[in-house]
Coordinates of C-alpha atoms in Angstrom, one line a residue:
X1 CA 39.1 24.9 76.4
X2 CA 38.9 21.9 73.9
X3 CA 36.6 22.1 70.7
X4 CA 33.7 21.7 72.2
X5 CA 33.9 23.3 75.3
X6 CA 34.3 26.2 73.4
X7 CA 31.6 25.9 71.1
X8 CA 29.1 25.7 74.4
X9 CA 30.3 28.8 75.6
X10 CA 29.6 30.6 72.0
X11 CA 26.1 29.3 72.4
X12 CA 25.4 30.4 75.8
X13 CA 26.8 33.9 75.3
X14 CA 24.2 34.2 72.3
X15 CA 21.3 33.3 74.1
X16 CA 21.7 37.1 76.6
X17 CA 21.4 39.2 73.7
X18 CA 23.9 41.3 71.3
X19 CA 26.4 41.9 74.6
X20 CA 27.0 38.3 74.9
X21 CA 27.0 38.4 79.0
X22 CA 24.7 40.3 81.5
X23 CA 25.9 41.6 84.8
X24 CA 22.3 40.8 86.2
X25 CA 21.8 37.4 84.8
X26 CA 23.3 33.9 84.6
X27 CA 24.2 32.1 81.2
X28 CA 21.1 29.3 81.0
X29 CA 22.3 26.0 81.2
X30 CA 22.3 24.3 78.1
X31 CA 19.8 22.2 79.2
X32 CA 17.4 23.9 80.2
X33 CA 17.5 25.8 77.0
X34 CA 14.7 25.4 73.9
X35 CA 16.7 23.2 71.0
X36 CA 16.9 25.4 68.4
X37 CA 15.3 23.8 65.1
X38 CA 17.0 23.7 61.5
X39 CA 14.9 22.9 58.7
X40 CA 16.1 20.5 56.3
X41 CA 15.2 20.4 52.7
X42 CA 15.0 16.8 51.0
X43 CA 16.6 16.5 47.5
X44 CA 13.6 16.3 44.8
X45 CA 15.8 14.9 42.7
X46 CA 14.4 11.5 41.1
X47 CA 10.5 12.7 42.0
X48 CA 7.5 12.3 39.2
X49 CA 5.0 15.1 38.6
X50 CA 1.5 15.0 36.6
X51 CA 1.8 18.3 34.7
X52 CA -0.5 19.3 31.7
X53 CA 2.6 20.2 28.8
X54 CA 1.9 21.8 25.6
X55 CA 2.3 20.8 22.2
X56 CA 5.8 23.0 21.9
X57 CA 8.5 20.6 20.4
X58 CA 11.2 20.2 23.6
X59 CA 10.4 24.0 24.9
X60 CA 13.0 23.2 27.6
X61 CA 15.5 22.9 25.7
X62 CA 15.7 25.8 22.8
X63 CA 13.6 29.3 22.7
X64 CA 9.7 29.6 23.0
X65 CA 9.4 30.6 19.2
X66 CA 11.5 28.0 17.9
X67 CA 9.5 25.2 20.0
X68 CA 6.4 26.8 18.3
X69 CA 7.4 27.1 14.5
X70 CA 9.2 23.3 15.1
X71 CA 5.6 21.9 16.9
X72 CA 3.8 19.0 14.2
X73 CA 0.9 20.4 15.8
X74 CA 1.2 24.2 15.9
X75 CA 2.9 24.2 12.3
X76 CA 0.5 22.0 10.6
X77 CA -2.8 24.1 12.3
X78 CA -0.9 27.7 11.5
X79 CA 0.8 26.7 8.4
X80 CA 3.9 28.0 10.1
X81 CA 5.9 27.6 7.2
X82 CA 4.2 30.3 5.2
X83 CA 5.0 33.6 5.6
X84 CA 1.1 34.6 5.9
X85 CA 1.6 31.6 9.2
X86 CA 4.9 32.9 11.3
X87 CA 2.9 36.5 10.8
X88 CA -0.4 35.0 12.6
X89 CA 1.9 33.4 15.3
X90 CA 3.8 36.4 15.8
X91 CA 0.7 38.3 16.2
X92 CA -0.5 35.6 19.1
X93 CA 2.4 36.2 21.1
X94 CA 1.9 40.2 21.0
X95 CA -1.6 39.6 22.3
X96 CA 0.0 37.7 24.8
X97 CA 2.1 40.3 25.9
X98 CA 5.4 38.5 25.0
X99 CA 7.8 40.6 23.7
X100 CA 9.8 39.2 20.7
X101 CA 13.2 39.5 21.9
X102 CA 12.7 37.5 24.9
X103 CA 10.8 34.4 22.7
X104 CA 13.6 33.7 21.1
X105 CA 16.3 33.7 23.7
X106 CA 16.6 30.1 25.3
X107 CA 13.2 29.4 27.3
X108 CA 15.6 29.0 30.2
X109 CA 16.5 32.2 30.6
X110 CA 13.6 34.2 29.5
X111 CA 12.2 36.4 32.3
X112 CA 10.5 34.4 35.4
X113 CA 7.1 36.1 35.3
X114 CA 6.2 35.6 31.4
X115 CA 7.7 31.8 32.0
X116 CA 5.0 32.1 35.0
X117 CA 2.4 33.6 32.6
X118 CA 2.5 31.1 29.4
X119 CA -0.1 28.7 30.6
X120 CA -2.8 31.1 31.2
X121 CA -2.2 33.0 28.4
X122 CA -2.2 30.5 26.4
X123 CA -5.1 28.9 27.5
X124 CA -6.3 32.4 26.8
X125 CA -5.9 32.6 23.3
X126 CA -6.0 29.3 22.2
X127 CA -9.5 29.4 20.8
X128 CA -8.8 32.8 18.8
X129 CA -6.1 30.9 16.9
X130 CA -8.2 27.5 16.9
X131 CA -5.4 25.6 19.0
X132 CA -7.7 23.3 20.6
X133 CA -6.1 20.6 22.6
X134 CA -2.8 23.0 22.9
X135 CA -2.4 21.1 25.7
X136 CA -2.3 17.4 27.3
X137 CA -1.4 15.8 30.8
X138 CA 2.3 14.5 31.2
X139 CA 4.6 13.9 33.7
X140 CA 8.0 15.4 34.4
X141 CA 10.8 14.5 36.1
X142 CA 12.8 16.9 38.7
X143 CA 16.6 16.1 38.0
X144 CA 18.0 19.2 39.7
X145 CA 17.1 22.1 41.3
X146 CA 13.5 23.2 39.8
X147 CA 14.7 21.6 36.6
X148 CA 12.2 19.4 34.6
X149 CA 12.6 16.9 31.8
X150 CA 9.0 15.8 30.9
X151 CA 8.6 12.2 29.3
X152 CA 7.9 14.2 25.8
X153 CA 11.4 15.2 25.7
X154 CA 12.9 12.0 26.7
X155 CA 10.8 10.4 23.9
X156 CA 12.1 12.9 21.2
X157 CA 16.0 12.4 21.9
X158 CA 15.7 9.0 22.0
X159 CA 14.0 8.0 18.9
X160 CA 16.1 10.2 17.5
X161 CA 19.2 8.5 18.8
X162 CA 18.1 5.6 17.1
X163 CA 17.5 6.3 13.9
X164 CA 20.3 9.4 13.0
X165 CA 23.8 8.7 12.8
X166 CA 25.9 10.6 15.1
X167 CA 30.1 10.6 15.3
X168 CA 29.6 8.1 17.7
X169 CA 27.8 5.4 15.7
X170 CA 29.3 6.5 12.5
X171 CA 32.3 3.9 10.7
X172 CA 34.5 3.9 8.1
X173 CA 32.0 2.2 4.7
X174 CA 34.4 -0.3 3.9
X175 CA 31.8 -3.0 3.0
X176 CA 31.5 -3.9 -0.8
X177 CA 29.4 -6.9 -1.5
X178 CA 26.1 -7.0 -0.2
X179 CA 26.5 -9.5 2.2
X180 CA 28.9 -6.8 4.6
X181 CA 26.8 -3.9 3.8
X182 CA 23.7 -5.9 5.7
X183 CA 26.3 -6.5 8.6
X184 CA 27.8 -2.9 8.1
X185 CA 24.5 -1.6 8.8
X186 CA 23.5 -3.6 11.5
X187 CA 26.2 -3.0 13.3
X188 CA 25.2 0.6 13.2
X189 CA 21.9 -0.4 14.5
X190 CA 23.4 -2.2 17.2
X191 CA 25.7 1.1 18.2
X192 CA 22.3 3.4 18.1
X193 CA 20.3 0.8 20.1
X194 CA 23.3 1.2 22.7
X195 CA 23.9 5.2 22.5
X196 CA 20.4 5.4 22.8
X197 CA 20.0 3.0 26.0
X198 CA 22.6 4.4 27.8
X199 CA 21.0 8.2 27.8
X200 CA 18.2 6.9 29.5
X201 CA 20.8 6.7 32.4
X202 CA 19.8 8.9 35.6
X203 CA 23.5 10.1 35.2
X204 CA 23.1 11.7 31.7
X205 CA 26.3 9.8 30.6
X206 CA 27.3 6.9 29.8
X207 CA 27.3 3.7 31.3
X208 CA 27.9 0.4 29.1
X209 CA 28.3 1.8 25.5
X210 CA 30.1 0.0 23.5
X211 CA 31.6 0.8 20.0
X212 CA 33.5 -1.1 17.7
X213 CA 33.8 -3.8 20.9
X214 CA 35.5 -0.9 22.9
X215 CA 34.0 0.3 26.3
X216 CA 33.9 3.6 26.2
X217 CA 31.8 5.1 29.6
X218 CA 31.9 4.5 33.0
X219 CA 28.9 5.8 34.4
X220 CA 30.6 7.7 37.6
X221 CA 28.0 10.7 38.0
X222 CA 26.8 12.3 40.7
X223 CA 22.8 11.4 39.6
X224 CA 21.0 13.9 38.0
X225 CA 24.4 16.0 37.4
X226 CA 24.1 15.9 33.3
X227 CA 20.4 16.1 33.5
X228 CA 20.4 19.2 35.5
X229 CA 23.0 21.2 33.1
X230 CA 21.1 19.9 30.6
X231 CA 17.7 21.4 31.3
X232 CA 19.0 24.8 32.6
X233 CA 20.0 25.8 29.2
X234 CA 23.3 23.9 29.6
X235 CA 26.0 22.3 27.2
X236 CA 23.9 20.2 25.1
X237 CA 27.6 19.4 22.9
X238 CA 29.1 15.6 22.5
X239 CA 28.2 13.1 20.3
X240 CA 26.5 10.9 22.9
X241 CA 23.7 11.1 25.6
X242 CA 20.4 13.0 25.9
X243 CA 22.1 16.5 24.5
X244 CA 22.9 15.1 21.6
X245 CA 19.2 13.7 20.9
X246 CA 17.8 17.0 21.6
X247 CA 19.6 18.2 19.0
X248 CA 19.1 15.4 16.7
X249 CA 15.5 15.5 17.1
X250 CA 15.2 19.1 16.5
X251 CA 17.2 18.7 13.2
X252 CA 15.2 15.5 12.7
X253 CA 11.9 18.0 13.1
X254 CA 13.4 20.7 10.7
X255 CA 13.8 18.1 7.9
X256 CA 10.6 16.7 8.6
X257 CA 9.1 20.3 7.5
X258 CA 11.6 21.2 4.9
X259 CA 10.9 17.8 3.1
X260 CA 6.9 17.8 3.7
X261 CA 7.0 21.3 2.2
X262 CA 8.5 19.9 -0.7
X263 CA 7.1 17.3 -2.1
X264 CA 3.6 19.4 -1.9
X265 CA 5.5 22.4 -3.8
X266 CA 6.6 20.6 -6.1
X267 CA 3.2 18.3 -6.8
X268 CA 5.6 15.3 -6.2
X269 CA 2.7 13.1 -4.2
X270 CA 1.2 10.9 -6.7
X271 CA -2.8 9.7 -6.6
X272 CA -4.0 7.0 -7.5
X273 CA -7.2 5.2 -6.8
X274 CA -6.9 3.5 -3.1
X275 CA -3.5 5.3 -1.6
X276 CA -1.1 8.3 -2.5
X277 CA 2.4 8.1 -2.7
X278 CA 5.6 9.5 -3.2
X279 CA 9.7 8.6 -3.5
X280 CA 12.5 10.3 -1.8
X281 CA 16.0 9.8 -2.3
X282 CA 19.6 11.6 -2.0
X283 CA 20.6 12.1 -5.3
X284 CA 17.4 13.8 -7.3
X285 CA 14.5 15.9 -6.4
X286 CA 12.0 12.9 -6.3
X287 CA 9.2 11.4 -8.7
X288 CA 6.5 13.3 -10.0
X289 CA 5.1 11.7 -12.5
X290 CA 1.7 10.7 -12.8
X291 CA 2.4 7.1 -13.6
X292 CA 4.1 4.4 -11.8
X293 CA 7.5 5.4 -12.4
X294 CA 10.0 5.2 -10.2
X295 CA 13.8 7.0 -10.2
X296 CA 16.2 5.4 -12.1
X297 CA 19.9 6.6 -10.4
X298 CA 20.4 4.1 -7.9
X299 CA 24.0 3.6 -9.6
X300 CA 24.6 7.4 -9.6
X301 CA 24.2 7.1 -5.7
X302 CA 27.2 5.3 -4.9
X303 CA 28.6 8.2 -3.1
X304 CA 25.5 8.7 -0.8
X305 CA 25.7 6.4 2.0
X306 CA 22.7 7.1 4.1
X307 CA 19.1 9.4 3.8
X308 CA 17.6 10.7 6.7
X309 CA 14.4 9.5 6.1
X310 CA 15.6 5.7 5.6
X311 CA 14.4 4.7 8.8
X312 CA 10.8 3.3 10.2
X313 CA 9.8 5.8 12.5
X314 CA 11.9 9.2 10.5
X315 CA 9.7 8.0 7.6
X316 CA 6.7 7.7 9.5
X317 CA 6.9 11.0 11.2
X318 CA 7.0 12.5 7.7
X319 CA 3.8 10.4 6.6
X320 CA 2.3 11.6 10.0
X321 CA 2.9 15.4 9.2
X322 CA 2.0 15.2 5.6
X323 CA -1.5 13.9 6.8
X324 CA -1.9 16.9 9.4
X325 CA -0.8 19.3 7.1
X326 CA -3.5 18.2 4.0
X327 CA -5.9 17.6 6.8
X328 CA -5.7 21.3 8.4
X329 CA -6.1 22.6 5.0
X330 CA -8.7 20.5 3.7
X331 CA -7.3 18.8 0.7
X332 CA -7.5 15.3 1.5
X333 CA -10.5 15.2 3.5
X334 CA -13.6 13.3 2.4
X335 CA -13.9 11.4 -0.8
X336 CA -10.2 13.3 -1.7
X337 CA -8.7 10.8 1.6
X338 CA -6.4 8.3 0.6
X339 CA -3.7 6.5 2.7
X340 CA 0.0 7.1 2.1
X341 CA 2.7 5.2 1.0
X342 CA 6.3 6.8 1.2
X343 CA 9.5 5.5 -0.5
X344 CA 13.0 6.3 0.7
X345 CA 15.9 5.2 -0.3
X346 CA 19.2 3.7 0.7
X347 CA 21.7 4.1 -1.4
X348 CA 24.2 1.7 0.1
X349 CA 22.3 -1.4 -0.3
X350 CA 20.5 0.1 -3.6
X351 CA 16.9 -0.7 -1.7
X352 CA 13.6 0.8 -0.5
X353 CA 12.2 1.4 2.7
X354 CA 8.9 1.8 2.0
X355 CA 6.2 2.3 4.7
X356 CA 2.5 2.8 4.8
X357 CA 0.0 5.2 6.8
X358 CA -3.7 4.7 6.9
X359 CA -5.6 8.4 6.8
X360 CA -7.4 9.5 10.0
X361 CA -10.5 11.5 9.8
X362 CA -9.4 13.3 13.0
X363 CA -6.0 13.8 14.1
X364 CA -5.4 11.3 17.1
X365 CA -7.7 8.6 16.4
X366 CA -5.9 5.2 15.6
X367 CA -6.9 2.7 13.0
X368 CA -5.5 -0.7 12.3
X369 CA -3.2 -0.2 9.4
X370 CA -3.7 -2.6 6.7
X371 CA -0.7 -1.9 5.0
X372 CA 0.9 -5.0 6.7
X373 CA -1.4 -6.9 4.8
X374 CA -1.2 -5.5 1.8
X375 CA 2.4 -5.4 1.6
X376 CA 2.8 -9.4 2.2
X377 CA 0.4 -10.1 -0.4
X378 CA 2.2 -7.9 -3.4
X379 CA 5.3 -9.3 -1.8
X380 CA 3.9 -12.8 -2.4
X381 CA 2.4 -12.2 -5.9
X382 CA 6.0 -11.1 -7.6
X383 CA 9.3 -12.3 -7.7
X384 CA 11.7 -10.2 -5.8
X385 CA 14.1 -8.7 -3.1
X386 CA 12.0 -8.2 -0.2
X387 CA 12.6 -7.5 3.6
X388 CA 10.7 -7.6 6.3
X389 CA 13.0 -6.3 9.1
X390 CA 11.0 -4.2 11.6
X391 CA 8.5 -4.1 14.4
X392 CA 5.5 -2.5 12.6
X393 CA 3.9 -4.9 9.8
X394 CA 3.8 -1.8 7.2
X395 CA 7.2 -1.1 7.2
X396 CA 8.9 -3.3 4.0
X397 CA 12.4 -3.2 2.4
X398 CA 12.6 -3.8 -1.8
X399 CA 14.9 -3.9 -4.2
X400 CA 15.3 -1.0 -6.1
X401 CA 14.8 -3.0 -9.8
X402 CA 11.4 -4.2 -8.2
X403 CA 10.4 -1.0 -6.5
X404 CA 8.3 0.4 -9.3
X405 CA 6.5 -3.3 -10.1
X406 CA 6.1 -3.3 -6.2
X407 CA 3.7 -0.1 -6.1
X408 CA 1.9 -1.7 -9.5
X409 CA 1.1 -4.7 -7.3
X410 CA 0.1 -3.1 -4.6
X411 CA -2.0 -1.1 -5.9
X412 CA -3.4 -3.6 -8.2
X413 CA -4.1 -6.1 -4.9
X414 CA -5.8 -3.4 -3.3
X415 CA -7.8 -3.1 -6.5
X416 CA -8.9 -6.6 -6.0
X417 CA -9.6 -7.0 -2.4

């Protein structure tokens, strides 16, 4: 019997039973027989879903109680950072009935049924803890089997891609006049923009990066392959691709805390009549003097070559959590409110990146920042290095000579309009 042949007369000895053959009855011909029906699953892989998410920083990708002590929103409400804080939190997840051991394993692998649970217990305990609006509507997308990444996540790696070096966007500093330090450093922009770009690719590798004019990836994935380890507590390692802005961002979120905690400890945020302010740089612990003075070791920085903070939207963040923080605890509400203005600097070109952030009464609502404004005008009234390089209006680059005239203006044309 040929291949087939054979395979026809497996089938029809099935249909009689566990003997295969009856003495009493005939094999049914084949086609007279019901077509047996197989059910087919169709890959998910690609598909969009409406999910409400909570305000845990990337919980996918790192342990439950880590997600919660790195939230802007759950540390700034708890005060996470104090010890009187972690003990409150830690007493919300015994309520909840999580035991501690398995919140800080990786969230992918803690049991199914608490994973099952956290939403409605949550929910549950929200108001006891005053975590309203621990929750919003987001959308996820399936990129393996049952594994999420929500637009959240995505969001976090790849700012952070952007703005923090990484091996893969780091060169040799060989630039000495000013002139190749501006080039030096755009080029590096150019090399985040493209690390960045290419870990929005389905694959979760890369596709078109280019460093130092070399091609480096391919993009020959099986789609949704990375993604899938990636989200299943997989090998987040490499210097490249949505792994490695997960873990940038979660640094990026640790020093966001570390450095907010800081400058409050150490009374470091000046205030003066229409804004607050503060300075942060590599090589000292930062101004806090009640005056207009500004640090005065830009030459003693030569060795620092980048600050975390010297970019728009790291600096921002900062500004963003040092206004939920005072907000939460009442000290710059009412007639205490002022906008802030943050200073960090960058030792290889011996400048400022100085950005401003208008005060909310309420955490969420947006206001037109003036700081745009502002910032031209002082800018216009003085003679100095100044650079406006960047997509949001109150986001300016000084000189570090003129940094300390520059507040003095600013606040002075405030005074005046």
């Amino acid at each position: 019997l040929n291949e087939g042949e054979e395979e026809e007369r497996r089938e029809n000895e099935n249909v009689l039973g566990e003997g295969g053959r009856s003495s009493a009855l005939s094999p049914t011909p084949r086609s007279r027989r019901e077509t047996p029906k197989t059910q087919v699953g169709l890959s998910e892989n690609g598909r969009i879903l409406c999910e409400n998410e909570f305000r845990f920083l990337l919980l996918r990708h790192t342990s439950l109680m880590e997600s919660m002590m790195l939230s802007p929103y759950l540390s700034a409400r708890m005060q996470l950072w104090r010890n009187q804080g972690m003990q409150r939190l830690k007493e919300m997840l015994a309520k909840m009935g999580y035991p501690l051991e398995q919140c800080v394993q990786p969230y992918a692998f803690m049991k199914p049924k608490l994973k099952r649970r956290l939403k409605e217990m949550v929910s549950n305990h929200a108001e006891e803890y005053k975590l309203e609006n621990v929750s919003y509507t987001g959308f996820v997308r399936v990129t393996g089997f049952k594994s999420l990444l929500s637009a959240s996540d995505m969001s976090y790696a790849i700012t952070a891609l952007l703005e923090c070096d990484t091996p893969a966007t780091l060169n040799n500093d060989t630039a000495t006049s000013d002139e190749d330090k501006a080039q030096q450093e755009d080029l590096e922009l150019l090399q985040s923009f493209n690390v960045a770009y290419d870990a929005l690719n389905s694959n979760g590798v890369a596709s078109t990066l280019t460093l130092n004019g070399v091609g480096v990836g391919s993009g020959e994935a099986v789609e949704g392959q990375g993604l899938s380890n990636l989200v299943n507590g997989g090998n987040m390692s490499g210097s490249t691709g949505l792994g490695a802005g997960i873990r940038l961002a979660m640094s990026l979120q640790r020093s966001i805390i570390a450095t907010a905690v800081n400058l409050v400890d150490r009374n470091a945020i000046t205030r003066l009549n229409h804004f607050r302010y503060a300075y942060l740089h590599c090589t000292s612990q930062g101004s806090s003097s009640s005056d207009f003075s500004a640090p005065t070791n830009m030459e003693s920085a030569e060795t620092q070559k980048h600050h975390i903070f010297a970019k728009p939207l790291a600096l921002t963040k900062l500004a963003h959590f040092l206004m939920d923080m005072h907000r939460e605890n009442g000290k710059w509400v009412g007639l205490k409110s002022r906008p802030l203005v943050l200073l960090a600097e960058k030792p290889r070109t011996g400048t400022y990146l100085v950005v401003g952030y208008e005060y909310a009464e309420k955490a969420g609502n947006v206001l037109r920042n003036r700081f745009g404004q502002h910032f031209e005008l002082a800018a216009k009234t003085m003679k100095g290095t100044f650079r406006f390089d960047s997509f949001d209006t109150n986001v300016i680059e000084v000189n570090g000579k003129d940094v300390q005239r520059f507040i003095e203006q600013l606040h002075y044309m405030m005074e005046t309009v």
